[in-house]
mmCIF file of C-alpha atoms in Angstrom:
data_model
loop_
_atom_site.group_PDB
_atom_site.id
_atom_site.type_symbol
_atom_site.label_atom_id
_atom_site.label_comp_id
_atom_site.label_asym_id
_atom_site.label_seq_id
_atom_site.Cartn_x
_atom_site.Cartn_y
_atom_site.Cartn_z
ATOM 1 C CA MET A 1 0.000 0.000 0.000
ATOM 2 C CA ALA A 2 2.968 2.285 0.632
ATOM 3 C CA GLY A 3 4.411 1.514 -2.795
ATOM 4 C CA ASP A 4 7.322 -0.543 -1.451
ATOM 5 C CA THR A 5 7.926 -4.201 -2.258
ATOM 6 C CA PRO A 6 7.024 -6.358 0.773
ATOM 7 C CA ALA A 7 9.253 -9.143 2.061
ATOM 8 C CA GLU A 8 6.743 -11.671 0.791
ATOM 9 C CA ALA A 9 3.625 -11.497 -1.334
ATOM 10 C CA PRO A 10 0.242 -11.467 0.413
ATOM 11 C CA ARG A 11 -2.010 -14.504 0.178
ATOM 12 C CA PRO A 12 -3.759 -14.607 -3.246
ATOM 13 C CA GLU A 13 -7.202 -13.820 -1.794
ATOM 14 C CA ILE A 14 -5.782 -10.879 0.180
ATOM 15 C CA GLY A 15 -3.870 -9.613 -2.849
ATOM 16 C CA ASP A 16 -6.991 -9.845 -5.019
ATOM 17 C CA SER A 17 -8.961 -7.877 -2.413
ATOM 18 C CA TRP A 18 -6.299 -5.146 -2.167
ATOM 19 C CA GLU A 19 -6.062 -4.784 -5.945
ATOM 20 C CA ARG A 20 -9.833 -4.574 -6.269
ATOM 21 C CA LEU A 21 -10.122 -1.912 -3.545
ATOM 22 C CA ARG A 22 -7.213 0.073 -4.983
ATOM 23 C CA ARG A 23 -8.996 0.184 -8.357
ATOM 24 C CA LEU A 24 -12.158 1.351 -6.559
ATOM 25 C CA GLY A 25 -10.148 4.253 -5.137
ATOM 26 C CA LEU A 26 -10.532 3.344 -1.459
ATOM 27 C CA ASP A 27 -8.013 5.303 0.619
ATOM 28 C CA PRO A 28 -6.159 2.930 3.013
ATOM 29 C CA GLU A 29 -5.642 5.807 5.459
ATOM 30 C CA ARG A 30 -9.278 6.936 5.733
ATOM 31 C CA GLY A 31 -11.628 4.465 4.047
ATOM 32 C CA ARG A 32 -15.238 5.546 3.674
ATOM 33 C CA THR A 33 -17.953 6.311 6.178
ATOM 34 C CA ALA A 34 -19.722 2.987 6.613
ATOM 35 C CA ALA A 35 -23.473 2.896 6.047
ATOM 36 C CA ARG A 36 -25.416 2.427 9.268
ATOM 37 C CA LEU A 37 -28.830 1.068 10.184
ATOM 38 C CA SER A 38 -31.243 2.642 12.636
ATOM 39 C CA LEU A 39 -32.060 0.676 15.788
ATOM 40 C CA ALA A 40 -35.534 -0.055 14.398
ATOM 41 C CA GLU A 41 -34.055 -1.460 11.179
ATOM 42 C CA VAL A 42 -31.579 -3.574 13.180
ATOM 43 C CA GLU A 43 -34.468 -5.101 15.146
ATOM 44 C CA HIS A 44 -36.393 -5.751 11.927
ATOM 45 C CA ARG A 45 -33.441 -7.524 10.310
ATOM 46 C CA ARG A 46 -32.815 -9.589 13.427
ATOM 47 C CA ARG A 47 -36.312 -11.022 13.079
ATOM 48 C CA GLU A 48 -36.244 -11.432 9.282
ATOM 49 C CA THR A 49 -32.947 -13.358 9.128
ATOM 50 C CA HIS A 50 -33.924 -15.888 11.846
ATOM 51 C CA LEU A 51 -30.391 -15.441 13.218
ATOM 52 C CA ALA A 52 -31.839 -14.585 16.626
ATOM 53 C CA GLU A 53 -32.852 -18.258 16.846
ATOM 54 C CA VAL A 54 -29.202 -19.366 16.757
ATOM 55 C CA LEU A 55 -27.681 -16.619 18.910
ATOM 56 C CA PRO A 56 -27.822 -18.677 22.148
ATOM 57 C CA ILE A 57 -25.811 -21.512 20.602
ATOM 58 C CA LEU A 58 -23.269 -19.033 19.209
ATOM 59 C CA ARG A 59 -22.840 -17.377 22.611
ATOM 60 C CA SER A 60 -22.374 -20.690 24.395
ATOM 61 C CA THR A 61 -19.878 -21.912 21.788
ATOM 62 C CA LEU A 62 -17.787 -18.810 21.186
ATOM 63 C CA LEU A 63 -17.909 -16.594 24.280
ATOM 64 C CA LEU A 64 -16.274 -19.035 26.645
ATOM 65 C CA PRO A 65 -14.715 -17.363 29.728
ATOM 66 C CA THR A 66 -12.107 -20.133 29.942
ATOM 67 C CA THR A 67 -10.391 -19.352 26.629
ATOM 68 C CA GLY A 68 -8.316 -16.528 28.126
ATOM 69 C CA THR A 69 -8.444 -14.723 24.762
ATOM 70 C CA PRO A 70 -10.203 -11.309 24.634
ATOM 71 C CA LEU A 71 -12.806 -11.586 21.878
ATOM 72 C CA ILE A 72 -15.752 -9.839 20.285
ATOM 73 C CA LEU A 73 -18.517 -11.960 18.788
ATOM 74 C CA ALA A 74 -20.302 -10.233 15.917
ATOM 75 C CA VAL A 75 -23.140 -11.583 13.789
ATOM 76 C CA ALA A 76 -23.858 -9.835 10.476
ATOM 77 C CA ASP A 77 -26.616 -10.326 7.908
ATOM 78 C CA ALA A 78 -26.076 -11.240 4.250
ATOM 79 C CA GLU A 79 -25.488 -7.571 3.365
ATOM 80 C CA GLY A 80 -22.774 -7.110 5.975
ATOM 81 C CA HIS A 81 -24.770 -5.170 8.593
ATOM 82 C CA VAL A 82 -23.636 -6.005 12.127
ATOM 83 C CA LEU A 83 -26.796 -7.113 13.944
ATOM 84 C CA TRP A 84 -25.165 -8.211 17.209
ATOM 85 C CA GLN A 85 -21.818 -7.310 18.752
ATOM 86 C CA GLU A 86 -20.963 -8.827 22.135
ATOM 87 C CA GLY A 87 -17.896 -9.572 24.232
ATOM 88 C CA GLU A 88 -15.420 -7.950 26.574
ATOM 89 C CA ARG A 89 -16.580 -4.411 27.401
ATOM 90 C CA LYS A 90 -13.157 -2.736 27.125
ATOM 91 C CA LEU A 91 -12.521 -4.386 23.757
ATOM 92 C CA ARG A 92 -15.928 -3.322 22.473
ATOM 93 C CA ARG A 93 -15.182 0.330 23.334
ATOM 94 C CA ILE A 94 -11.978 0.121 21.282
ATOM 95 C CA ALA A 95 -13.919 -1.506 18.405
ATOM 96 C CA ASP A 96 -16.457 1.327 18.530
ATOM 97 C CA GLY A 97 -13.564 3.681 17.755
ATOM 98 C CA ILE A 98 -13.065 2.099 14.324
ATOM 99 C CA GLY A 99 -16.799 1.886 13.619
ATOM 100 C CA PHE A 100 -17.170 -1.807 14.376
ATOM 101 C CA ASP A 101 -20.445 -1.733 16.277
ATOM 102 C CA THR A 102 -24.097 -2.708 15.955
ATOM 103 C CA GLY A 103 -25.739 -1.342 12.807
ATOM 104 C CA ALA A 104 -22.495 -0.700 10.875
ATOM 105 C CA ARG A 105 -22.080 -2.257 7.436
ATOM 106 C CA TRP A 106 -18.753 -4.095 7.176
ATOM 107 C CA ILE A 107 -18.328 -4.790 3.486
ATOM 108 C CA GLU A 108 -15.000 -4.498 1.686
ATOM 109 C CA ASP A 109 -16.056 -1.565 -0.499
ATOM 110 C CA GLU A 110 -16.591 0.627 2.567
ATOM 111 C CA VAL A 111 -14.201 -0.568 5.293
ATOM 112 C CA GLY A 112 -11.591 -2.443 3.261
ATOM 113 C CA THR A 113 -10.373 -6.025 3.520
ATOM 114 C CA ASN A 114 -11.888 -7.630 6.639
ATOM 115 C CA GLY A 115 -13.204 -11.000 7.776
ATOM 116 C CA ILE A 116 -16.931 -10.274 7.373
ATOM 117 C CA GLY A 117 -16.522 -8.582 3.990
ATOM 118 C CA MET A 118 -14.275 -11.309 2.553
ATOM 119 C CA THR A 119 -16.568 -14.081 3.786
ATOM 120 C CA LEU A 120 -19.535 -12.359 2.145
ATOM 121 C CA ARG A 121 -17.611 -12.060 -1.121
ATOM 122 C CA THR A 122 -16.037 -15.521 -1.181
ATOM 123 C CA GLY A 123 -18.702 -17.528 0.636
ATOM 124 C CA ARG A 124 -16.182 -19.443 2.769
ATOM 125 C CA PRO A 125 -14.500 -19.078 6.205
ATOM 126 C CA MET A 126 -11.813 -16.397 6.116
ATOM 127 C CA GLN A 127 -9.163 -14.911 8.403
ATOM 128 C CA VAL A 128 -7.710 -11.428 8.030
ATOM 129 C CA HIS A 129 -4.716 -10.864 10.290
ATOM 130 C CA SER A 130 -3.209 -7.521 11.272
ATOM 131 C CA ALA A 131 -1.659 -5.774 8.231
ATOM 132 C CA GLU A 132 -3.730 -7.927 5.859
ATOM 133 C CA HIS A 133 -6.484 -5.392 6.589
ATOM 134 C CA TYR A 134 -6.592 -2.767 3.846
ATOM 135 C CA LEU A 135 -7.221 0.108 6.262
ATOM 136 C CA ARG A 136 -4.242 0.995 8.417
ATOM 137 C CA SER A 137 -6.529 1.715 11.377
ATOM 138 C CA HIS A 138 -7.447 -1.995 11.503
ATOM 139 C CA HIS A 139 -3.877 -3.357 11.655
ATOM 140 C CA ALA A 140 -4.038 -3.944 15.416
ATOM 141 C CA TRP A 141 -6.901 -6.430 14.890
ATOM 142 C CA THR A 142 -7.364 -9.964 13.642
ATOM 143 C CA CYS A 143 -10.779 -11.229 12.613
ATOM 144 C CA VAL A 144 -12.042 -14.657 11.588
ATOM 145 C CA ALA A 145 -15.451 -15.184 10.017
ATOM 146 C CA ALA A 146 -17.588 -18.015 8.657
ATOM 147 C CA PRO A 147 -20.794 -18.006 6.582
ATOM 148 C CA VAL A 148 -24.178 -19.263 7.792
ATOM 149 C CA HIS A 149 -26.583 -20.583 5.142
ATOM 150 C CA ASP A 150 -30.348 -20.961 5.396
ATOM 151 C CA PRO A 151 -30.991 -24.726 5.017
ATOM 152 C CA ARG A 152 -34.386 -24.045 3.440
ATOM 153 C CA THR A 153 -33.017 -22.112 0.479
ATOM 154 C CA GLY A 154 -29.282 -22.765 0.559
ATOM 155 C CA ARG A 155 -28.708 -19.019 0.459
ATOM 156 C CA LEU A 156 -26.315 -17.089 2.643
ATOM 157 C CA THR A 157 -28.225 -15.654 5.586
ATOM 158 C CA GLY A 158 -25.405 -14.214 7.689
ATOM 159 C CA VAL A 159 -21.825 -14.297 8.953
ATOM 160 C CA VAL A 160 -20.350 -15.247 12.324
ATOM 161 C CA ASP A 161 -17.256 -13.187 13.200
ATOM 162 C CA LEU A 162 -14.676 -13.319 15.999
ATOM 163 C CA SER A 163 -12.410 -10.289 16.371
ATOM 164 C CA GLY A 164 -9.676 -9.406 18.830
ATOM 165 C CA PRO A 165 -6.191 -7.941 19.249
ATOM 166 C CA ALA A 166 -3.794 -9.274 16.618
ATOM 167 C CA ARG A 167 -1.135 -10.083 19.205
ATOM 168 C CA SER A 168 -3.363 -12.422 21.221
ATOM 169 C CA MET A 169 -5.493 -14.252 18.642
ATOM 170 C CA ALA A 170 -5.132 -18.049 18.750
ATOM 171 C CA PRO A 171 -4.680 -20.061 15.508
ATOM 172 C CA TYR A 172 -7.634 -22.367 16.246
ATOM 173 C CA LEU A 173 -10.229 -19.566 16.163
ATOM 174 C CA LEU A 174 -10.935 -19.903 12.434
ATOM 175 C CA GLN A 175 -11.885 -23.557 12.923
ATOM 176 C CA LEU A 176 -13.937 -22.572 15.978
ATOM 177 C CA ALA A 177 -15.878 -19.948 14.007
ATOM 178 C CA ALA A 178 -16.499 -22.411 11.151
ATOM 179 C CA THR A 179 -17.732 -25.043 13.611
ATOM 180 C CA ALA A 180 -20.047 -22.540 15.287
ATOM 181 C CA ALA A 181 -21.484 -21.589 11.890
ATOM 182 C CA ARG A 182 -22.206 -25.270 11.148
ATOM 183 C CA LEU A 183 -23.897 -25.602 14.554
ATOM 184 C CA ALA A 184 -26.023 -22.564 13.727
ATOM 185 C CA GLU A 185 -27.042 -24.146 10.408
ATOM 186 C CA ALA A 186 -27.897 -27.383 12.210
ATOM 187 C CA GLU A 187 -30.119 -25.423 14.605
ATOM 188 C CA LEU A 188 -31.884 -23.712 11.679
ATOM 189 C CA ARG A 189 -32.304 -27.118 10.022
ATOM 190 C CA ALA A 190 -33.851 -28.568 13.192
ATOM 191 C CA ARG A 191 -36.358 -25.713 13.309
ATOM 192 C CA GLN A 192 -37.153 -26.270 9.625
ATOM 193 C CA LEU A 193 -37.847 -29.952 10.294
ATOM 194 C CA GLU A 194 -40.202 -28.948 13.120
ATOM 195 C CA THR A 195 -42.063 -26.678 10.706
ATOM 196 C CA LEU A 196 -42.284 -29.462 8.104
ATOM 197 C CA HIS A 197 -43.638 -31.811 10.773
ATOM 198 C CA LEU A 198 -46.397 -29.339 11.611
ATOM 199 C CA LEU A 199 -47.204 -28.951 7.905
ATOM 200 C CA ARG A 200 -47.279 -32.741 7.554
ATOM 201 C CA THR A 201 -49.803 -32.911 10.396
ATOM 202 C CA VAL A 202 -52.033 -30.395 8.629
ATOM 203 C CA ALA A 203 -51.623 -32.172 5.263
ATOM 204 C CA ALA A 204 -52.319 -35.755 6.383
ATOM 205 C CA PRO A 205 -56.146 -35.556 6.532
ATOM 206 C CA LEU A 206 -56.222 -33.551 3.309
ATOM 207 C CA LEU A 207 -54.137 -36.084 1.361
ATOM 208 C CA ALA A 208 -56.274 -38.915 2.744
ATOM 209 C CA ARG A 209 -59.241 -37.441 0.852
ATOM 210 C CA VAL A 210 -57.346 -36.946 -2.443
ATOM 211 C CA ASP A 211 -57.822 -39.809 -4.921
ATOM 212 C CA GLU A 212 -54.955 -38.830 -7.228
ATOM 213 C CA PRO A 213 -51.174 -38.326 -6.921
ATOM 214 C CA ALA A 214 -50.354 -35.237 -4.869
ATOM 215 C CA MET A 215 -47.756 -33.729 -2.563
ATOM 216 C CA VAL A 216 -47.532 -30.976 0.019
ATOM 217 C CA VAL A 217 -44.479 -28.699 0.105
ATOM 218 C CA ASP A 218 -43.454 -25.650 2.122
ATOM 219 C CA ASP A 219 -42.796 -22.200 0.648
ATOM 220 C CA ALA A 220 -39.241 -23.181 -0.342
ATOM 221 C CA GLY A 221 -40.366 -26.387 -2.083
ATOM 222 C CA TRP A 222 -39.326 -28.871 0.644
ATOM 223 C CA THR A 223 -41.590 -31.920 0.714
ATOM 224 C CA ALA A 224 -43.743 -32.470 3.797
ATOM 225 C CA ALA A 225 -45.888 -35.373 2.517
ATOM 226 C CA THR A 226 -46.724 -37.241 -0.713
ATOM 227 C CA ILE A 227 -49.306 -39.715 -1.958
ATOM 228 C CA GLY A 228 -48.952 -41.717 -5.173
ATOM 229 C CA LEU A 229 -45.659 -40.009 -6.100
ATOM 230 C CA PRO A 230 -42.012 -40.938 -5.602
ATOM 231 C CA PRO A 231 -40.739 -38.994 -2.573
ATOM 232 C CA VAL A 232 -38.382 -36.205 -3.603
ATOM 233 C CA PRO A 233 -36.704 -34.041 -0.952
ATOM 234 C CA ARG A 234 -37.458 -30.769 -2.699
ATOM 235 C CA LEU A 235 -39.256 -29.391 -5.747
ATOM 236 C CA ARG A 236 -37.519 -26.872 -7.994
ATOM 237 C CA LEU A 237 -39.875 -23.915 -7.942
ATOM 238 C CA PRO A 238 -40.764 -21.638 -10.872
ATOM 239 C CA ALA A 239 -38.176 -18.925 -11.470
ATOM 240 C CA GLU A 240 -40.784 -16.207 -10.958
ATOM 241 C CA GLY A 241 -42.312 -17.853 -7.862
ATOM 242 C CA TRP A 242 -45.814 -19.260 -7.534
ATOM 243 C CA GLY A 243 -47.537 -15.931 -8.163
ATOM 244 C CA SER A 244 -51.320 -16.026 -8.536
ATOM 245 C CA ALA A 245 -51.437 -18.701 -11.274
ATOM 246 C CA THR A 246 -53.051 -22.016 -10.333
ATOM 247 C CA VAL A 247 -51.152 -24.122 -12.902
ATOM 248 C CA HIS A 248 -47.345 -24.301 -13.128
ATOM 249 C CA TRP A 249 -44.819 -26.390 -15.010
ATOM 250 C CA LEU A 250 -42.234 -28.033 -12.750
ATOM 251 C CA PRO A 251 -39.087 -29.730 -14.079
ATOM 252 C CA THR A 252 -39.623 -33.030 -12.230
ATOM 253 C CA LEU A 253 -43.413 -33.337 -12.543
ATOM 254 C CA GLY A 254 -44.522 -31.473 -15.643
ATOM 255 C CA GLU A 255 -47.713 -29.403 -15.512
ATOM 256 C CA CYS A 256 -49.187 -29.175 -11.996
ATOM 257 C CA ALA A 257 -52.157 -27.639 -10.238
ATOM 258 C CA VAL A 258 -51.035 -25.667 -7.188
ATOM 259 C CA GLU A 259 -53.239 -24.668 -4.257
ATOM 260 C CA PRO A 260 -52.217 -22.731 -1.116
ATOM 261 C CA LEU A 261 -52.345 -24.327 2.319
ATOM 262 C CA ALA A 262 -51.589 -22.986 5.782
ATOM 263 C CA GLY A 263 -47.789 -22.814 5.705
ATOM 264 C CA GLY A 264 -47.373 -24.561 2.342
ATOM 265 C CA TRP A 265 -48.817 -25.702 -0.977
ATOM 266 C CA LEU A 266 -50.752 -28.668 -2.349
ATOM 267 C CA VAL A 267 -49.245 -29.775 -5.677
ATOM 268 C CA ARG A 268 -51.125 -32.156 -8.025
ATOM 269 C CA PRO A 269 -49.477 -33.275 -11.315
ATOM 270 C CA LEU A 270 -51.779 -32.914 -14.308
ATOM 271 C CA SER A 271 -49.480 -34.917 -16.568
ATOM 272 C CA GLY A 272 -47.020 -37.515 -15.370
ATOM 273 C CA SER A 273 -45.611 -38.410 -18.788
ATOM 274 C CA ALA A 274 -41.890 -38.263 -19.476
ATOM 275 C CA ASP A 275 -42.701 -36.337 -22.674
ATOM 276 C CA ALA A 276 -43.946 -33.421 -20.602
ATOM 277 C CA VAL A 277 -40.701 -33.220 -18.701
ATOM 278 C CA ALA A 278 -38.657 -33.631 -21.883
ATOM 279 C CA GLU A 279 -40.234 -30.471 -23.298
ATOM 280 C CA GLN A 280 -37.618 -28.481 -21.425
ATOM 281 C CA THR A 281 -35.124 -29.212 -24.218
ATOM 282 C CA GLY A 282 -37.253 -27.590 -26.944
ATOM 283 C CA ASN A 283 -35.758 -24.145 -27.747
ATOM 284 C CA ALA A 284 -34.654 -23.836 -24.148
ATOM 285 C CA GLY A 285 -32.920 -20.782 -22.783
ATOM 286 C CA ILE A 286 -30.252 -21.304 -20.128
ATOM 287 C CA ARG A 287 -29.002 -18.355 -18.108
ATOM 288 C CA LEU A 288 -26.220 -18.694 -15.588
ATOM 289 C CA ASP A 289 -26.539 -15.772 -13.173
ATOM 290 C CA LEU A 290 -23.189 -15.132 -11.463
ATOM 291 C CA SER A 291 -23.844 -11.464 -10.718
ATOM 292 C CA ARG A 292 -24.051 -12.145 -6.982
ATOM 293 C CA PRO A 293 -20.847 -13.711 -5.631
ATOM 294 C CA ASP A 294 -22.687 -15.464 -2.801
ATOM 295 C CA ARG A 295 -25.532 -16.915 -4.875
ATOM 296 C CA PRO A 296 -24.820 -18.496 -8.289
ATOM 297 C CA GLU A 297 -28.125 -19.388 -9.912
ATOM 298 C CA LEU A 298 -29.280 -21.401 -12.908
ATOM 299 C CA LEU A 299 -32.411 -20.226 -14.742
ATOM 300 C CA VAL A 300 -33.992 -22.413 -17.455
ATOM 301 C CA SER A 301 -36.889 -21.331 -19.649
ATOM 302 C CA GLY A 302 -38.615 -23.032 -22.568
ATOM 303 C CA ALA A 303 -41.924 -23.944 -24.147
ATOM 304 C CA ALA A 304 -42.944 -25.939 -21.081
ATOM 305 C CA GLY A 305 -42.220 -23.282 -18.492
ATOM 306 C CA SER A 306 -39.364 -21.867 -16.474
ATOM 307 C CA TRP A 307 -37.578 -22.727 -13.244
ATOM 308 C CA SER A 308 -34.542 -21.773 -11.204
ATOM 309 C CA HIS A 309 -31.991 -23.571 -9.077
ATOM 310 C CA THR A 310 -29.339 -22.231 -6.704
ATOM 311 C CA LEU A 311 -26.044 -23.864 -7.646
ATOM 312 C CA SER A 312 -23.269 -25.252 -5.497
ATOM 313 C CA PRO A 313 -19.849 -23.643 -6.114
ATOM 314 C CA ARG A 314 -18.626 -26.730 -8.013
ATOM 315 C CA HIS A 315 -21.701 -26.895 -10.255
ATOM 316 C CA ALA A 316 -21.374 -23.172 -10.955
ATOM 317 C CA GLU A 317 -17.760 -23.754 -12.070
ATOM 318 C CA LEU A 318 -18.801 -26.644 -14.326
ATOM 319 C CA LEU A 319 -21.641 -24.753 -15.978
ATOM 320 C CA LEU A 320 -19.476 -21.671 -16.484
ATOM 321 C CA LEU A 321 -16.835 -23.733 -18.302
ATOM 322 C CA LEU A 322 -19.457 -25.507 -20.439
ATOM 323 C CA ALA A 323 -21.116 -22.173 -21.254
ATOM 324 C CA VAL A 324 -17.798 -20.692 -22.394
ATOM 325 C CA HIS A 325 -16.759 -23.848 -24.312
ATOM 326 C CA ARG A 326 -19.903 -24.663 -26.289
ATOM 327 C CA GLU A 327 -17.996 -27.189 -28.409
ATOM 328 C CA GLY A 328 -17.687 -29.327 -25.288
ATOM 329 C CA LEU A 329 -14.948 -30.642 -23.012
ATOM 330 C CA SER A 330 -13.850 -34.165 -22.169
ATOM 331 C CA ALA A 331 -13.712 -35.418 -18.590
ATOM 332 C CA ALA A 332 -9.917 -35.055 -18.651
ATOM 333 C CA GLN A 333 -10.138 -31.487 -19.981
ATOM 334 C CA LEU A 334 -12.652 -30.551 -17.273
ATOM 335 C CA ALA A 335 -10.416 -32.142 -14.608
ATOM 336 C CA GLU A 336 -7.465 -30.085 -15.863
ATOM 337 C CA ALA A 337 -9.592 -26.916 -15.933
ATOM 338 C CA LEU A 338 -11.023 -27.428 -12.434
ATOM 339 C CA PHE A 339 -8.151 -29.045 -10.540
ATOM 340 C CA GLY A 340 -5.071 -28.690 -12.729
ATOM 341 C CA ASP A 341 -4.960 -32.517 -12.789
ATOM 342 C CA GLN A 342 -6.263 -34.539 -15.753
ATOM 343 C CA ALA A 343 -6.351 -37.697 -13.623
ATOM 344 C CA ARG A 344 -9.327 -36.524 -11.560
ATOM 345 C CA THR A 345 -11.928 -37.678 -14.084
ATOM 346 C CA VAL A 346 -13.875 -39.761 -11.548
ATOM 347 C CA THR A 347 -14.682 -36.613 -9.550
ATOM 348 C CA VAL A 348 -15.711 -34.772 -12.712
ATOM 349 C CA ARG A 349 -18.034 -37.572 -13.861
ATOM 350 C CA ALA A 350 -19.689 -37.745 -10.452
ATOM 351 C CA GLU A 351 -20.342 -33.980 -10.389
ATOM 352 C CA VAL A 352 -21.710 -33.957 -13.948
ATOM 353 C CA SER A 353 -24.002 -36.853 -13.026
ATOM 354 C CA ARG A 354 -25.396 -34.812 -10.133
ATOM 355 C CA LEU A 355 -25.801 -31.775 -12.357
ATOM 356 C CA ARG A 356 -27.774 -33.839 -14.886
ATOM 357 C CA ARG A 357 -30.505 -34.298 -12.257
ATOM 358 C CA TYR A 358 -31.470 -30.673 -12.882
ATOM 359 C CA LEU A 359 -30.592 -30.287 -16.561
ATOM 360 C CA GLY A 360 -31.640 -33.704 -17.906
ATOM 361 C CA GLY A 361 -31.593 -33.673 -21.698
ATOM 362 C CA LEU A 362 -29.999 -30.235 -21.803
ATOM 363 C CA LEU A 363 -26.627 -31.768 -20.901
ATOM 364 C CA ASP A 364 -24.910 -33.941 -23.530
ATOM 365 C CA HIS A 365 -21.891 -36.196 -23.067
ATOM 366 C CA ARG A 366 -18.916 -37.408 -25.161
ATOM 367 C CA PRO A 367 -17.848 -34.655 -24.895
ATOM 368 C CA TYR A 368 -19.673 -32.984 -22.011
ATOM 369 C CA ARG A 369 -21.527 -29.935 -23.337
ATOM 370 C CA ILE A 370 -24.766 -28.010 -23.166
ATOM 371 C CA THR A 371 -27.015 -29.176 -25.986
ATOM 372 C CA ARG A 372 -26.534 -27.155 -29.175
ATOM 373 C CA SER A 373 -30.260 -26.286 -29.434
ATOM 374 C CA ALA A 374 -30.183 -24.307 -26.188
ATOM 375 C CA GLN A 375 -29.534 -20.576 -26.025
ATOM 376 C CA VAL A 376 -26.908 -19.939 -23.355
ATOM 377 C CA SER A 377 -25.971 -16.720 -21.581
ATOM 378 C CA VAL A 378 -23.942 -15.829 -18.510
ATOM 379 C CA THR A 379 -24.639 -12.783 -16.361
ATOM 380 C CA GLY A 380 -21.368 -11.852 -14.678
ATOM 381 C CA PRO A 381 -20.570 -9.460 -11.836
ATOM 382 C CA ALA A 382 -19.540 -5.863 -12.457
ATOM 383 C CA ASP A 383 -16.016 -6.637 -11.225
ATOM 384 C CA PRO A 384 -14.190 -9.654 -12.752
ATOM 385 C CA TYR A 385 -12.640 -10.372 -9.337
ATOM 386 C CA ASP A 386 -16.162 -11.208 -8.121
ATOM 387 C CA LEU A 387 -16.638 -13.969 -10.729
ATOM 388 C CA LEU A 388 -17.021 -17.078 -8.527
ATOM 389 C CA PRO A 389 -14.638 -15.599 -5.936
ATOM 390 C CA THR A 390 -14.561 -18.884 -3.971
ATOM 391 C CA SER A 391 -13.087 -20.704 -6.955
ATOM 392 C CA SER A 392 -9.405 -21.519 -7.226
ATOM 393 C CA ALA A 393 -9.881 -23.516 -10.446
ATOM 394 C CA PRO A 394 -7.113 -22.677 -12.946
ATOM 395 C CA ALA A 395 -9.590 -22.093 -15.793
ATOM 396 C CA VAL A 396 -11.746 -19.749 -13.689
ATOM 397 C CA ARG A 397 -8.728 -17.712 -12.565
ATOM 398 C CA GLU A 398 -7.611 -17.497 -16.201
ATOM 399 C CA LEU A 399 -11.090 -16.355 -17.238
ATOM 400 C CA ARG A 400 -11.104 -13.632 -14.547
ATOM 401 C CA ALA A 401 -7.773 -12.330 -15.876
ATOM 402 C CA GLY A 402 -9.099 -12.401 -19.456
ATOM 403 C CA LEU A 403 -12.214 -10.456 -18.514
ATOM 404 C CA LEU A 404 -10.087 -7.911 -16.684
ATOM 405 C CA ASP A 405 -7.754 -7.218 -19.634
ATOM 406 C CA GLY A 406 -10.489 -7.501 -22.279
ATOM 407 C CA THR A 407 -9.248 -10.682 -23.988
ATOM 408 C CA ALA A 408 -12.237 -12.784 -22.865
ATOM 409 C CA ARG A 409 -15.999 -12.306 -22.854
ATOM 410 C CA LEU A 410 -18.912 -14.125 -21.261
ATOM 411 C CA PRO A 411 -21.573 -15.529 -23.616
ATOM 412 C CA ALA A 412 -24.488 -13.134 -23.995
ATOM 413 C CA ALA A 413 -28.122 -13.884 -24.762
#
């Protein structure tokens, strides 16, 4: 930051963050005034995120008096707003001096490289130690953070952060924060299962009176009960939501009648033929939305209807490579592109097999490619550094560099 050559290069993810912030014009001496929420808005977001439900387990796991390490526990929402900040009183007063308090928004663009901001951008547990912070005022701190995902939707719902003096932070704290985040997700999952059980209780007498195949799902598509249908854990919902229409096309069932229930929906297939499902391949449009670093999404539209699916990081990498290489790639080529190792074809074949559950006939093999009849587009982020920021795949890193210097382009609609 001072213009001198350091003794050793920063970690790649830290270096990428610094370069991105330098291009944005963020001053490492002053930063920007972080956006803040009112107390009323903080209370509203605490309720909306459901993170209040997991706060007791986070306190009992992370704020242990026996650790001997002065710590602040912070919990932020998916937009980086600090909703809770607890811990040693003296340490919290010092944190208030750098703007790290309840209601502040700790994203990289405003307060530089930090644990919460990097976790939001990369979607994985991160540590930022001392001078790895972009702002000089943060160099006395170390922070570790881990993401918390909503098990109902798979989407990022918040971040758990532990911060303290750089000189006293223990090396195990990153693993501790990641473990606490998994415990929080398990607690959210347990509450979801309770809700599904209640919905199942409501649905049982209704399904007993239905003389045709039917299923009951919650608002996120998770199955509570079925009759006359193979049990599937979750339905892929229409891209535009249920809306007010009473008939929808679903990728696993075809055309269905949909009726609202208390806390869920009754779904009755109107056509169970494989031909109805196969209609998705006719003049289909496939859009890979990578504009949000924390939520890669696949959107498919065609004559039969449209639907969306939130992708795992690996599936997002695979679809991005297949979208860029429409001529197709062999298993060995994909292994080289993803892992830098052509021998890892077994892993590639397993991932493509899982991906085919959602794409069906839209995914060809020998070589692996998206069917030629489909129209494919990729919506990328404004900054090439935010293109699948969790990915360390050689081909993805090469694509980021190509987008940055103008030698590569993403396929457009």
